[in-house]
């Protein structure tokens, strides 16, 4: 069966209001309250404004000047699907934050290890083994974050390159590697 279309204009569907209708001088105008200002949201349905203009002191083409203008404003309450989406996104945000934090921690451990080794330079390539193990763990964490969709692959690649550059610079200063 086909999807049933709403009778409301698209402009009103896109806004957060169920229906806004204003009757002024015998003509129906939809969406006028959304264009004029937000202070009419407090009006209940059917309240009548006698002898007043809807926007104060501003001459606009969309203001209503009549002796009586009845305003009907009904705001949409937050639907169940919106609430569910909020719950899901909050759960995902916490999960993603943990993954990103793990990546940052691994990278930080590599960087502190490289800093510590740069004070007392390694004598041989085997002295860089602890740094290489930490780099492997950092790479693993970054790759897992990309696989889970937490991090973009280019971001992970950039961070891996930063870690690799730090290790390479250490090896160059120690004389173990010539670029």
mmCIF file with all atom_site columns, N, CA and C in Angstrom, residues 5 11 21 62 77 91 120 122 132 135 146 151-152 165 171 174:
data_model
loop_
_atom_site.group_PDB
_atom_site.id
_atom_site.type_symbol
_atom_site.label_atom_id
_atom_site.label_alt_id
_atom_site.label_comp_id
_atom_site.label_asym_id
_atom_site.label_entity_id
_atom_site.label_seq_id
_atom_site.pdbx_PDB_ins_code
_atom_site.Cartn_x
_atom_site.Cartn_y
_atom_site.Cartn_z
_atom_site.occupancy
_atom_site.B_iso_or_equiv
_atom_site.pdbx_formal_charge
_atom_site.auth_seq_id
_atom_site.auth_comp_id
_atom_site.auth_asym_id
_atom_site.auth_atom_id
_atom_site.pdbx_PDB_model_num
ATOM 1  N N  . UNK A 1 5   ? 0.080  10.771 2.281  1.00 0.00 ? 5   UNK A N  1
ATOM 2  C CA . UNK A 1 5   ? 0.708  12.091 2.381  1.00 0.00 ? 5   UNK A CA 1
ATOM 3  C C  . UNK A 1 5   ? -0.102 12.994 3.290  1.00 0.00 ? 5   UNK A C  1
ATOM 4  N N  . UNK A 1 11  ? 6.187  23.426 4.017  1.00 0.00 ? 11  UNK A N  1
ATOM 5  C CA . UNK A 1 11  ? 6.827  24.408 4.884  1.00 0.00 ? 11  UNK A CA 1
ATOM 6  C C  . UNK A 1 11  ? 6.475  24.129 6.346  1.00 0.00 ? 11  UNK A C  1
ATOM 7  N N  . UNK A 1 21  ? -2.246 28.225 11.965 1.00 0.00 ? 21  UNK A N  1
ATOM 8  C CA . UNK A 1 21  ? -3.178 28.849 11.037 1.00 0.00 ? 21  UNK A CA 1
ATOM 9  C C  . UNK A 1 21  ? -3.620 30.168 11.626 1.00 0.00 ? 21  UNK A C  1
ATOM 10 N N  . UNK A 1 62  ? 3.956  40.968 5.880  1.00 0.00 ? 62  UNK A N  1
ATOM 11 C CA . UNK A 1 62  ? 3.306  39.792 6.444  1.00 0.00 ? 62  UNK A CA 1
ATOM 12 C C  . UNK A 1 62  ? 2.663  40.039 7.796  1.00 0.00 ? 62  UNK A C  1
ATOM 13 N N  . UNK A 1 77  ? 4.353  17.764 20.363 1.00 0.00 ? 77  UNK A N  1
ATOM 14 C CA . UNK A 1 77  ? 5.117  17.198 21.481 1.00 0.00 ? 77  UNK A CA 1
ATOM 15 C C  . UNK A 1 77  ? 6.166  16.259 20.912 1.00 0.00 ? 77  UNK A C  1
ATOM 16 N N  . UNK A 1 91  ? 23.923 6.781  23.868 1.00 0.00 ? 91  UNK A N  1
ATOM 17 C CA . UNK A 1 91  ? 24.663 5.544  24.080 1.00 0.00 ? 91  UNK A CA 1
ATOM 18 C C  . UNK A 1 91  ? 25.863 5.463  23.137 1.00 0.00 ? 91  UNK A C  1
ATOM 19 N N  . UNK A 1 120 ? 67.951 9.546  26.833 1.00 0.00 ? 120 UNK A N  1
ATOM 20 C CA . UNK A 1 120 ? 69.061 8.568  26.815 1.00 0.00 ? 120 UNK A CA 1
ATOM 21 C C  . UNK A 1 120 ? 68.904 7.768  25.530 1.00 0.00 ? 120 UNK A C  1
ATOM 22 N N  . UNK A 1 122 ? 68.934 5.352  22.346 1.00 0.00 ? 122 UNK A N  1
ATOM 23 C CA . UNK A 1 122 ? 69.155 3.908  22.228 1.00 0.00 ? 122 UNK A CA 1
ATOM 24 C C  . UNK A 1 122 ? 70.440 3.618  21.452 1.00 0.00 ? 122 UNK A C  1
ATOM 25 N N  . UNK A 1 132 ? 58.300 -0.037 19.771 1.00 0.00 ? 132 UNK A N  1
ATOM 26 C CA . UNK A 1 132 ? 57.629 -0.735 18.673 1.00 0.00 ? 132 UNK A CA 1
ATOM 27 C C  . UNK A 1 132 ? 56.393 -1.493 19.163 1.00 0.00 ? 132 UNK A C  1
ATOM 28 N N  . UNK A 1 135 ? 53.721 1.031  19.754 1.00 0.00 ? 135 UNK A N  1
ATOM 29 C CA . UNK A 1 135 ? 53.210 1.492  18.459 1.00 0.00 ? 135 UNK A CA 1
ATOM 30 C C  . UNK A 1 135 ? 52.236 0.474  17.881 1.00 0.00 ? 135 UNK A C  1
ATOM 31 N N  . UNK A 1 146 ? 38.501 2.721  13.499 1.00 0.00 ? 146 UNK A N  1
ATOM 32 C CA . UNK A 1 146 ? 38.060 2.920  12.109 1.00 0.00 ? 146 UNK A CA 1
ATOM 33 C C  . UNK A 1 146 ? 37.053 1.841  11.729 1.00 0.00 ? 146 UNK A C  1
ATOM 34 N N  . UNK A 1 151 ? 36.059 6.575  14.059 1.00 0.00 ? 151 UNK A N  1
ATOM 35 C CA . UNK A 1 151 ? 37.037 7.519  13.527 1.00 0.00 ? 151 UNK A CA 1
ATOM 36 C C  . UNK A 1 151 ? 37.137 7.342  12.016 1.00 0.00 ? 151 UNK A C  1
ATOM 37 N N  . UNK A 1 152 ? 37.383 8.445  11.326 1.00 0.00 ? 152 UNK A N  1
ATOM 38 C CA . UNK A 1 152 ? 37.565 8.379  9.875  1.00 0.00 ? 152 UNK A CA 1
ATOM 39 C C  . UNK A 1 152 ? 38.932 7.777  9.571  1.00 0.00 ? 152 UNK A C  1
ATOM 40 N N  . UNK A 1 165 ? 56.419 8.967  12.702 1.00 0.00 ? 165 UNK A N  1
ATOM 41 C CA . UNK A 1 165 ? 57.397 10.043 12.539 1.00 0.00 ? 165 UNK A CA 1
ATOM 42 C C  . UNK A 1 165 ? 58.196 10.250 13.827 1.00 0.00 ? 165 UNK A C  1
ATOM 43 N N  . UNK A 1 171 ? 65.022 7.384  15.973 1.00 0.00 ? 171 UNK A N  1
ATOM 44 C CA . UNK A 1 171 ? 66.034 6.512  15.346 1.00 0.00 ? 171 UNK A CA 1
ATOM 45 C C  . UNK A 1 171 ? 67.076 7.326  14.583 1.00 0.00 ? 171 UNK A C  1
ATOM 46 N N  . UNK A 1 174 ? 69.414 9.003  17.047 1.00 0.00 ? 174 UNK A N  1
ATOM 47 C CA . UNK A 1 174 ? 70.275 8.002  17.673 1.00 0.00 ? 174 UNK A CA 1
ATOM 48 C C  . UNK A 1 174 ? 71.300 7.468  16.679 1.00 0.00 ? 174 UNK A C  1
#
